[in-house]
mmCIF file of C-alpha atoms in Angstrom:
data_model
loop_
_atom_site.group_PDB
_atom_site.id
_atom_site.type_symbol
_atom_site.label_atom_id
_atom_site.label_comp_id
_atom_site.label_asym_id
_atom_site.label_seq_id
_atom_site.Cartn_x
_atom_site.Cartn_y
_atom_site.Cartn_z
ATOM 1 C CA UNK A 1 78.980 -0.291 -13.324
ATOM 2 C CA UNK A 2 77.448 -1.330 -10.331
ATOM 3 C CA UNK A 3 74.272 -2.982 -10.794
ATOM 4 C CA UNK A 4 71.405 -1.377 -9.327
ATOM 5 C CA UNK A 5 68.514 -3.478 -8.041
ATOM 6 C CA UNK A 6 65.196 -2.613 -9.759
ATOM 7 C CA UNK A 7 62.161 -1.375 -7.258
ATOM 8 C CA UNK A 8 60.017 -4.045 -6.217
ATOM 9 C CA UNK A 9 56.671 -4.127 -7.955
ATOM 10 C CA UNK A 10 53.931 -2.841 -5.700
ATOM 11 C CA UNK A 11 51.369 -5.092 -4.818
ATOM 12 C CA UNK A 12 48.241 -4.180 -6.071
ATOM 13 C CA UNK A 13 45.516 -4.752 -3.574
ATOM 14 C CA UNK A 14 42.655 -7.148 -4.577
ATOM 15 C CA UNK A 15 39.262 -5.992 -3.758
ATOM 16 C CA UNK A 16 35.951 -8.320 -4.336
ATOM 17 C CA UNK A 17 33.393 -6.724 -6.062
ATOM 18 C CA UNK A 18 30.288 -6.130 -4.005
ATOM 19 C CA UNK A 19 27.144 -7.532 -5.156
ATOM 20 C CA UNK A 20 24.857 -5.103 -5.960
ATOM 21 C CA UNK A 21 21.580 -5.223 -3.856
ATOM 22 C CA UNK A 22 18.666 -6.697 -5.463
ATOM 23 C CA UNK A 23 16.266 -4.181 -6.381
ATOM 24 C CA UNK A 24 12.780 -4.245 -5.628
ATOM 25 C CA UNK A 25 10.576 -4.104 -8.813
ATOM 26 C CA UNK A 26 7.580 -1.722 -8.088
ATOM 27 C CA UNK A 27 4.314 -2.615 -9.465
ATOM 28 C CA UNK A 28 2.808 -0.522 -12.341
ATOM 29 C CA UNK A 29 -0.498 0.915 -12.328
ATOM 30 C CA UNK A 30 -2.083 -1.935 -14.008
ATOM 31 C CA UNK A 31 -0.394 -4.600 -11.824
ATOM 32 C CA UNK A 32 -1.710 -2.619 -8.739
ATOM 33 C CA UNK A 33 -5.061 -2.664 -10.096
ATOM 34 C CA UNK A 34 -4.639 -6.309 -11.145
ATOM 35 C CA UNK A 35 -3.837 -6.950 -7.680
ATOM 36 C CA UNK A 36 -6.742 -5.293 -5.992
ATOM 37 C CA UNK A 37 -9.038 -6.844 -8.311
ATOM 38 C CA UNK A 38 -7.897 -10.349 -7.563
ATOM 39 C CA UNK A 39 -8.195 -9.530 -3.768
ATOM 40 C CA UNK A 40 -11.649 -8.657 -4.467
ATOM 41 C CA UNK A 41 -12.144 -11.812 -6.195
ATOM 42 C CA UNK A 42 -10.952 -13.919 -3.606
ATOM 43 C CA UNK A 43 -13.163 -12.022 -1.174
ATOM 44 C CA UNK A 44 -16.357 -12.904 -3.253
ATOM 45 C CA UNK A 45 -15.786 -16.576 -2.501
ATOM 46 C CA UNK A 46 -15.973 -16.149 1.207
ATOM 47 C CA UNK A 47 -19.320 -16.446 3.044
ATOM 48 C CA UNK A 48 -18.918 -14.222 5.874
ATOM 49 C CA UNK A 49 -18.686 -10.878 3.298
ATOM 50 C CA UNK A 50 -21.743 -9.848 1.471
ATOM 51 C CA UNK A 51 -21.020 -7.155 -1.023
ATOM 52 C CA UNK A 52 -18.983 -4.425 -1.251
ATOM 53 C CA UNK A 53 -19.953 -2.854 2.089
ATOM 54 C CA UNK A 54 -18.139 -5.818 3.700
ATOM 55 C CA UNK A 55 -15.385 -6.307 1.178
ATOM 56 C CA UNK A 56 -14.009 -2.645 1.322
ATOM 57 C CA UNK A 57 -13.660 -2.221 5.086
ATOM 58 C CA UNK A 58 -12.039 -6.108 5.223
ATOM 59 C CA UNK A 59 -9.515 -4.799 2.607
ATOM 60 C CA UNK A 60 -8.871 -1.353 4.094
ATOM 61 C CA UNK A 61 -7.887 -2.826 7.092
ATOM 62 C CA UNK A 62 -5.362 -5.275 6.077
ATOM 63 C CA UNK A 63 -4.095 -2.472 3.692
ATOM 64 C CA UNK A 64 -3.517 -0.325 6.504
ATOM 65 C CA UNK A 65 -1.309 -2.742 8.273
ATOM 66 C CA UNK A 66 0.817 -3.421 5.417
ATOM 67 C CA UNK A 67 1.205 0.139 4.980
ATOM 68 C CA UNK A 68 1.874 0.828 8.664
ATOM 69 C CA UNK A 69 4.503 -1.848 8.566
ATOM 70 C CA UNK A 70 6.294 -0.282 5.971
ATOM 71 C CA UNK A 71 6.437 2.854 7.775
ATOM 72 C CA UNK A 72 7.613 1.710 10.757
ATOM 73 C CA UNK A 73 10.403 -0.276 8.790
ATOM 74 C CA UNK A 74 11.561 3.081 7.361
ATOM 75 C CA UNK A 75 11.560 4.607 10.821
ATOM 76 C CA UNK A 76 13.793 1.613 12.092
ATOM 77 C CA UNK A 77 16.181 2.218 9.392
ATOM 78 C CA UNK A 78 16.445 5.959 9.769
ATOM 79 C CA UNK A 79 16.973 5.244 13.980
ATOM 80 C CA UNK A 80 19.582 2.757 13.001
ATOM 81 C CA UNK A 81 21.214 5.175 10.799
ATOM 82 C CA UNK A 82 21.886 7.680 13.761
ATOM 83 C CA UNK A 83 22.267 5.109 16.321
ATOM 84 C CA UNK A 84 19.153 5.551 17.977
ATOM 85 C CA UNK A 85 16.722 2.988 19.165
ATOM 86 C CA UNK A 86 13.216 2.815 17.510
ATOM 87 C CA UNK A 87 10.333 1.615 19.907
ATOM 88 C CA UNK A 88 7.577 0.155 17.381
ATOM 89 C CA UNK A 89 4.266 1.793 17.590
ATOM 90 C CA UNK A 90 2.425 -1.800 16.680
ATOM 91 C CA UNK A 91 4.549 -4.222 18.905
ATOM 92 C CA UNK A 92 5.493 -7.919 18.000
ATOM 93 C CA UNK A 93 3.897 -10.563 17.151
ATOM 94 C CA UNK A 94 1.294 -8.282 15.539
ATOM 95 C CA UNK A 95 3.262 -6.400 13.012
ATOM 96 C CA UNK A 96 2.503 -7.250 9.616
ATOM 97 C CA UNK A 97 6.214 -8.768 9.025
ATOM 98 C CA UNK A 98 5.391 -11.140 12.027
ATOM 99 C CA UNK A 99 2.266 -12.947 10.802
ATOM 100 C CA UNK A 100 1.599 -11.857 7.440
ATOM 101 C CA UNK A 101 4.877 -11.615 5.172
ATOM 102 C CA UNK A 102 5.864 -15.369 5.012
ATOM 103 C CA UNK A 103 3.513 -16.861 2.866
ATOM 104 C CA UNK A 104 5.379 -20.211 3.334
ATOM 105 C CA UNK A 105 5.578 -20.458 6.966
ATOM 106 C CA UNK A 106 2.966 -18.033 8.014
ATOM 107 C CA UNK A 107 -0.456 -18.915 9.727
ATOM 108 C CA UNK A 108 -3.565 -20.178 7.494
ATOM 109 C CA UNK A 109 -7.023 -21.681 7.817
ATOM 110 C CA UNK A 110 -8.474 -22.035 11.173
ATOM 111 C CA UNK A 111 -5.418 -20.729 12.939
ATOM 112 C CA UNK A 112 -5.192 -17.417 11.198
ATOM 113 C CA UNK A 113 -8.769 -16.760 11.910
ATOM 114 C CA UNK A 114 -8.440 -17.240 15.414
ATOM 115 C CA UNK A 115 -5.050 -15.096 15.572
ATOM 116 C CA UNK A 116 -6.867 -12.344 13.989
ATOM 117 C CA UNK A 117 -10.080 -12.550 15.909
ATOM 118 C CA UNK A 118 -8.485 -13.224 19.297
ATOM 119 C CA UNK A 119 -5.405 -11.841 18.966
ATOM 120 C CA UNK A 120 -4.558 -9.201 16.336
ATOM 121 C CA UNK A 121 -7.458 -7.014 16.413
ATOM 122 C CA UNK A 122 -8.078 -6.995 20.237
ATOM 123 C CA UNK A 123 -4.445 -6.002 20.782
ATOM 124 C CA UNK A 124 -4.632 -3.077 18.018
ATOM 125 C CA UNK A 125 -7.867 -1.896 19.763
ATOM 126 C CA UNK A 126 -6.189 -2.235 23.017
ATOM 127 C CA UNK A 127 -3.033 0.003 22.213
ATOM 128 C CA UNK A 128 -2.185 2.765 24.760
ATOM 129 C CA UNK A 129 0.731 4.913 25.860
ATOM 130 C CA UNK A 130 1.597 7.685 22.922
ATOM 131 C CA UNK A 131 -0.573 9.581 20.673
ATOM 132 C CA UNK A 132 0.031 7.778 17.660
ATOM 133 C CA UNK A 133 -0.733 4.481 19.568
ATOM 134 C CA UNK A 134 -4.150 5.649 20.619
ATOM 135 C CA UNK A 135 -4.801 6.912 17.142
ATOM 136 C CA UNK A 136 -4.087 3.236 15.724
ATOM 137 C CA UNK A 137 -6.293 1.964 18.578
ATOM 138 C CA UNK A 138 -9.004 4.708 17.520
ATOM 139 C CA UNK A 139 -8.897 3.074 13.662
ATOM 140 C CA UNK A 140 -9.468 -0.459 15.157
ATOM 141 C CA UNK A 141 -12.165 0.344 17.467
ATOM 142 C CA UNK A 142 -14.863 -0.987 15.440
ATOM 143 C CA UNK A 143 -12.687 -3.042 13.045
ATOM 144 C CA UNK A 144 -13.526 -6.771 13.028
ATOM 145 C CA UNK A 145 -12.568 -9.423 10.338
ATOM 146 C CA UNK A 146 -15.699 -10.795 8.630
ATOM 147 C CA UNK A 147 -14.012 -13.492 6.551
ATOM 148 C CA UNK A 148 -14.944 -17.001 7.448
ATOM 149 C CA UNK A 149 -11.967 -18.792 5.544
ATOM 150 C CA UNK A 150 -8.428 -18.503 6.934
ATOM 151 C CA UNK A 151 -7.419 -19.919 3.465
ATOM 152 C CA UNK A 152 -9.157 -16.973 1.529
ATOM 153 C CA UNK A 153 -7.735 -14.680 3.842
ATOM 154 C CA UNK A 154 -4.444 -15.877 3.502
ATOM 155 C CA UNK A 155 -4.831 -15.610 -0.242
ATOM 156 C CA UNK A 156 -5.539 -12.042 0.298
ATOM 157 C CA UNK A 157 -2.686 -11.210 2.775
ATOM 158 C CA UNK A 158 -0.341 -12.924 0.064
ATOM 159 C CA UNK A 159 -1.370 -10.377 -2.785
ATOM 160 C CA UNK A 160 -1.004 -7.394 -0.429
ATOM 161 C CA UNK A 161 2.046 -8.164 0.969
ATOM 162 C CA UNK A 162 3.154 -7.646 -2.567
ATOM 163 C CA UNK A 163 2.246 -3.878 -2.449
ATOM 164 C CA UNK A 164 5.710 -1.534 -1.920
ATOM 165 C CA UNK A 165 4.330 1.403 0.289
ATOM 166 C CA UNK A 166 8.197 2.669 0.230
ATOM 167 C CA UNK A 167 7.402 3.553 -3.328
ATOM 168 C CA UNK A 168 5.479 7.095 -4.001
ATOM 169 C CA UNK A 169 4.272 6.242 -7.172
ATOM 170 C CA UNK A 170 2.634 2.898 -5.990
ATOM 171 C CA UNK A 171 1.243 5.115 -3.040
ATOM 172 C CA UNK A 172 -0.510 7.546 -5.331
ATOM 173 C CA UNK A 173 -1.662 5.080 -7.750
ATOM 174 C CA UNK A 174 -3.128 2.965 -4.744
ATOM 175 C CA UNK A 175 -4.902 5.914 -3.590
ATOM 176 C CA UNK A 176 -6.647 6.355 -6.703
ATOM 177 C CA UNK A 177 -7.721 2.572 -6.750
ATOM 178 C CA UNK A 178 -8.925 3.156 -3.464
ATOM 179 C CA UNK A 179 -10.995 6.075 -3.910
ATOM 180 C CA UNK A 180 -12.539 4.517 -6.925
ATOM 181 C CA UNK A 181 -13.674 1.599 -4.554
ATOM 182 C CA UNK A 182 -14.991 3.828 -2.179
ATOM 183 C CA UNK A 183 -17.183 5.567 -5.169
ATOM 184 C CA UNK A 184 -18.354 1.884 -5.663
ATOM 185 C CA UNK A 185 -19.356 1.496 -1.961
ATOM 186 C CA UNK A 186 -21.043 4.969 -2.055
ATOM 187 C CA UNK A 187 -23.316 3.597 -5.075
ATOM 188 C CA UNK A 188 -23.932 0.447 -3.467
ATOM 189 C CA UNK A 189 -25.015 2.118 -0.380
ATOM 190 C CA UNK A 190 -26.656 5.328 -1.813
ATOM 191 C CA UNK A 191 -25.315 8.511 -2.345
ATOM 192 C CA UNK A 192 -23.688 9.769 1.124
ATOM 193 C CA UNK A 193 -22.677 13.208 -0.535
ATOM 194 C CA UNK A 194 -18.942 12.380 0.077
ATOM 195 C CA UNK A 195 -16.482 13.482 -2.616
ATOM 196 C CA UNK A 196 -12.987 13.095 -2.675
ATOM 197 C CA UNK A 197 -9.958 15.480 -3.929
ATOM 198 C CA UNK A 198 -8.222 14.037 -7.244
ATOM 199 C CA UNK A 199 -4.779 13.222 -6.477
ATOM 200 C CA UNK A 200 -2.871 15.785 -8.446
ATOM 201 C CA UNK A 201 -4.895 18.566 -6.798
ATOM 202 C CA UNK A 202 -3.595 16.627 -3.486
ATOM 203 C CA UNK A 203 0.004 16.563 -4.982
ATOM 204 C CA UNK A 204 0.103 20.354 -5.933
ATOM 205 C CA UNK A 205 -1.536 21.413 -2.146
ATOM 206 C CA UNK A 206 1.289 19.658 -0.595
ATOM 207 C CA UNK A 207 3.765 20.748 -2.858
ATOM 208 C CA UNK A 208 2.998 24.492 -2.281
ATOM 209 C CA UNK A 209 2.066 24.273 1.582
ATOM 210 C CA UNK A 210 5.026 21.880 2.274
ATOM 211 C CA UNK A 211 3.608 20.977 5.785
ATOM 212 C CA UNK A 212 5.760 19.568 8.687
ATOM 213 C CA UNK A 213 5.151 17.713 11.888
ATOM 214 C CA UNK A 214 3.674 19.624 14.663
ATOM 215 C CA UNK A 215 2.072 22.292 12.293
ATOM 216 C CA UNK A 216 -1.834 22.666 11.979
ATOM 217 C CA UNK A 217 -3.286 23.478 8.437
ATOM 218 C CA UNK A 218 -6.683 25.242 8.266
ATOM 219 C CA UNK A 219 -8.956 24.186 5.620
ATOM 220 C CA UNK A 220 -12.087 26.671 5.931
ATOM 221 C CA UNK A 221 -13.532 24.884 2.932
ATOM 222 C CA UNK A 222 -13.645 21.438 4.492
ATOM 223 C CA UNK A 223 -17.493 21.067 4.045
ATOM 224 C CA UNK A 224 -19.046 18.976 6.707
#
């Protein structure tokens, strides 16, 4: 019988396994509480801050800039996915990632104080153009850094950089902690008559109303 050649074995394609992306370890309620407490403890060492009435506004604008940069990073990623170009609201070199997120190479000491007082805050107050830029400028209209030590400021910035505003759980936990600090400030300055809606109620209202950009919400019981 004539010999028949056996079919050559098919070559299997060898594909390299992709390395899984490193997952961001989110903070727990306890770790966030510890982070905020550590930041406030550092601020107590600074001669320029006198009590919670000085410390809370200082911590607030630092938290705001970290939160806003996380928001802009999400917007950039969404724009890239649709092959669009995103123009940042806060331009470089004043974005958080430009001056704050690198604890090893970022400015510290006198250089950091000078950058914040003479560069960062004046630039934010001077933002113009879109409505969102004007709102950011309004936020920083009366905002000043009262810390005198750039080394202590760098320590606080490094701690805040560990908060992930990409995580809804962390945002809600931080909101709860922030409201607790506001109550402490209220107690320090006397009762101002301000009350804050509990987070579970806020989540319920947002879930029921499902607000969208451009819509107007009427709150007939908004108090003052």
